[in-house]
Short mmCIF file of C-alpha atoms in Angstrom, two decimals:
data_model
loop_
_atom_site.label_atom_id
_atom_site.label_comp_id
_atom_site.label_asym_id
_atom_site.label_seq_id
_atom_site.Cartn_x
_atom_site.Cartn_y
_atom_site.Cartn_z
CA MET I 1 45.36 -24.99 -17.04
CA LYS I 2 42.96 -23.00 -19.22
CA LYS I 3 40.25 -25.65 -18.85
CA LYS I 4 40.58 -25.63 -15.07
CA PHE I 5 40.45 -21.83 -14.96
CA LEU I 6 37.34 -21.76 -17.21
CA SER I 7 35.72 -24.45 -15.10
CA ILE I 8 36.30 -22.48 -11.90
CA LEU I 9 35.11 -19.27 -13.55
CA CYS I 10 31.88 -20.92 -14.81
CA SER I 11 31.26 -22.42 -11.37
CA MET I 12 31.62 -19.00 -9.75
CA VAL I 13 29.26 -17.37 -12.25
CA ILE I 14 26.64 -20.06 -11.61
CA LEU I 15 27.07 -19.71 -7.83
CA CYS I 16 26.70 -15.91 -8.02
CA THR I 17 23.58 -16.24 -10.20
CA ILE I 18 21.95 -18.69 -7.79
CA THR I 19 22.82 -16.49 -4.79
CA THR I 20 21.40 -13.37 -6.49
CA ILE I 21 18.16 -15.12 -7.48
CA SER I 22 17.77 -16.53 -3.97
CA ALA I 23 18.26 -13.09 -2.44
CA PHE I 24 15.50 -11.62 -4.65
CA GLU I 25 13.13 -14.47 -3.78
CA VAL I 26 13.73 -13.99 -0.04
CA LYS I 27 13.07 -10.25 -0.37
CA ALA I 28 9.78 -10.90 -2.20
CA GLU I 29 8.69 -13.42 0.42
CA GLU I 30 9.30 -10.92 3.24
CA LEU I 31 6.59 -8.51 2.00
CA LYS I 32 3.32 -8.91 3.87
CA VAL I 33 0.28 -9.09 1.58
CA VAL I 34 -3.11 -8.00 2.91
CA ASP I 35 -6.21 -8.39 0.74
CA GLY I 36 -4.16 -8.43 -2.47
CA SER I 37 -1.87 -5.51 -1.59
CA ALA I 38 1.75 -5.90 -0.52
CA LEU I 39 2.90 -3.55 2.24
CA THR I 40 5.89 -1.77 0.68
CA MET I 41 8.24 1.11 1.35
CA ASP I 42 7.93 2.32 -2.26
CA GLU I 43 7.26 5.95 -3.20
CA SER I 44 4.32 4.96 -5.41
CA SER I 45 2.36 1.97 -6.67
CA THR I 46 0.14 1.28 -9.68
CA GLY I 47 -2.48 -1.42 -10.04
CA TYR I 48 -4.28 -2.62 -13.16
CA SER I 49 -7.58 -4.37 -13.74
CA SER I 50 -7.67 -8.12 -14.06
CA SER I 51 -7.74 -10.19 -17.25
CA SER I 52 -9.77 -9.17 -20.27
CA LEU I 53 -12.08 -12.16 -19.80
CA LEU I 54 -13.55 -10.52 -16.69
CA ARG I 55 -14.04 -7.06 -18.17
CA GLY I 56 -16.96 -7.71 -20.49
CA GLU I 57 -17.94 -6.13 -23.79
CA TYR I 58 -17.33 -2.44 -23.05
CA LEU I 59 -14.40 -2.16 -20.63
CA MET I 60 -10.84 -2.23 -21.87
CA THR I 61 -8.68 -1.27 -18.86
CA GLY I 62 -8.81 0.08 -15.36
CA GLU I 63 -5.85 1.60 -13.57
CA SER I 64 -5.19 3.06 -10.13
CA THR I 65 -2.12 4.76 -8.68
CA ILE I 66 -1.04 6.04 -5.29
CA SER I 67 2.04 8.13 -4.58
CA LYS I 68 3.49 10.16 -1.74
CA ALA I 69 2.64 13.86 -2.01
CA GLY I 70 4.35 15.27 1.07
CA LEU I 71 4.59 14.38 4.74
CA THR I 72 0.85 14.03 5.33
CA ARG I 73 -0.63 13.63 1.84
CA VAL I 74 -1.03 10.94 -0.77
CA TYR I 75 -1.93 11.50 -4.40
CA ALA I 76 -4.60 9.10 -5.68
CA TYR I 77 -5.32 8.59 -9.39
CA ALA I 78 -7.64 6.26 -11.26
CA ALA I 79 -8.65 5.88 -14.91
CA THR I 80 -11.19 3.82 -16.82
CA THR I 81 -10.92 3.13 -20.54
CA ALA I 82 -13.72 1.61 -22.63
CA ASN I 83 -13.32 -0.33 -25.88
CA LYS I 84 -15.42 2.28 -27.69
CA GLN I 85 -17.56 5.32 -26.90
CA VAL I 86 -20.20 4.30 -24.36
CA ASP I 87 -23.31 5.90 -22.91
CA TYR I 88 -21.95 5.76 -19.34
CA ILE I 89 -18.50 5.46 -17.81
CA ALA I 90 -17.59 5.82 -14.12
CA THR I 91 -14.73 5.37 -11.70
CA LEU I 92 -15.22 4.88 -7.94
CA VAL I 93 -12.01 5.60 -6.03
CA TYR I 94 -11.24 4.53 -2.45
CA VAL I 95 -8.16 5.60 -0.48
CA GLU I 96 -7.60 3.03 2.26
CA GLU I 97 -5.35 2.80 5.32
CA TYR I 98 -3.92 -0.46 6.66
CA ILE I 99 -5.21 -1.10 10.18
CA GLU I 100 -2.69 -3.37 11.89
CA GLU I 101 -4.98 -4.40 14.77
CA GLU I 102 -7.57 -5.72 12.32
CA ASP I 103 -5.04 -6.87 9.70
CA GLY I 104 -7.22 -5.21 7.06
CA TRP I 105 -7.93 -2.00 5.20
CA GLY I 106 -10.13 0.87 6.42
CA GLN I 107 -11.54 3.62 4.24
CA VAL I 108 -9.99 7.10 4.51
CA ALA I 109 -11.64 8.84 1.55
CA TRP I 110 -13.72 8.03 -1.50
CA TRP I 111 -15.28 9.73 -4.49
CA VAL I 112 -17.05 8.98 -7.77
CA GLU I 113 -16.28 10.45 -11.17
CA GLU I 114 -18.64 9.78 -14.08
CA THR I 115 -19.32 10.97 -17.61
CA HIS I 116 -21.55 10.17 -20.59
CA ASP I 117 -20.87 9.52 -24.28
CA ASP I 118 -17.13 9.03 -23.89
CA TYR I 119 -14.51 6.26 -23.93
CA PHE I 120 -12.06 7.49 -21.25
CA LEU I 121 -12.36 8.89 -17.74
CA SER I 122 -9.68 9.79 -15.22
CA THR I 123 -9.77 11.38 -11.80
CA ALA I 124 -7.19 12.38 -9.20
CA LYS I 125 -7.07 13.98 -5.76
CA SER I 126 -4.60 14.79 -3.05
CA VAL I 127 -5.81 13.30 0.24
CA LYS I 128 -4.66 14.32 3.73
CA VAL I 129 -3.60 11.29 5.80
CA ASP I 130 -1.76 10.47 9.02
CA ARG I 131 1.91 9.57 9.07
CA GLY I 132 3.14 6.15 10.17
CA HIS I 133 0.66 4.06 8.19
CA TYR I 134 0.35 2.19 4.88
CA TYR I 135 -2.08 3.50 2.26
CA ARG I 136 -3.45 2.08 -0.98
CA VAL I 137 -5.93 3.02 -3.72
CA ARG I 138 -8.71 0.68 -4.80
CA ALA I 139 -10.92 1.60 -7.76
CA ASN I 140 -14.02 0.18 -9.41
CA HIS I 141 -14.27 0.80 -13.16
CA ILE I 142 -17.69 0.78 -14.86
CA ALA I 143 -18.74 1.22 -18.51
CA GLY I 144 -21.75 0.38 -20.62
CA ASP I 145 -24.64 1.44 -22.81
CA TYR I 146 -28.07 2.31 -21.41
CA ASP I 147 -29.81 -0.50 -23.28
CA ASP I 148 -27.36 -3.15 -22.03
CA PHE I 149 -27.73 -3.17 -18.24
CA PRO I 150 -25.99 -4.28 -16.01
CA TYR I 151 -22.85 -2.41 -17.02
CA ASP I 152 -19.40 -4.00 -17.30
CA GLU I 153 -17.39 -3.65 -14.12
CA THR I 154 -13.85 -4.46 -13.02
CA ALA I 155 -11.48 -3.32 -10.26
CA SER I 156 -7.87 -2.34 -9.75
CA VAL I 157 -5.87 -2.07 -6.55
CA THR I 158 -2.39 -0.77 -5.71
CA ASP I 159 0.10 -2.09 -3.20
CA GLY I 160 0.30 -0.25 0.11
CA ILE I 161 2.91 2.51 0.43
CA TYR I 162 4.23 3.64 3.82
CA LEU I 163 4.22 7.26 5.00
CA PRO I 164 6.93 7.54 7.68
#
């Protein structure tokens, strides 16, 4: 009797595990992805630069974040970190809106932040946007020394968040 009960119990645990995993996979497949960004209902999203092989000698990481900042505002943040102090470091930040008719992203706002003789740079702004759309942040991260041109460059991008 104990063996039969344990067998049924193990079968139920396995069935529940498979059902749970399948439900998560279906949910992930339902998200639409446009140009590397999933369209989500999340409150915020953070994206990181790609693998270290693509960053070069000076860049260490690039990061971008978008979050809801009220009914008609998003908060955009981006940071660039170099491996060591460099002559030049910059971050170009783009806030983009998903345009359903074109199935692509259109630019809402952009700015550049740069500094010299440093290893870290961050920038953030609150941007006024329209409700009823998806928004994301895309950032280019640049670092290098004056005598070693062109500079290292990488990019980061967030998923799209929806402002109802």
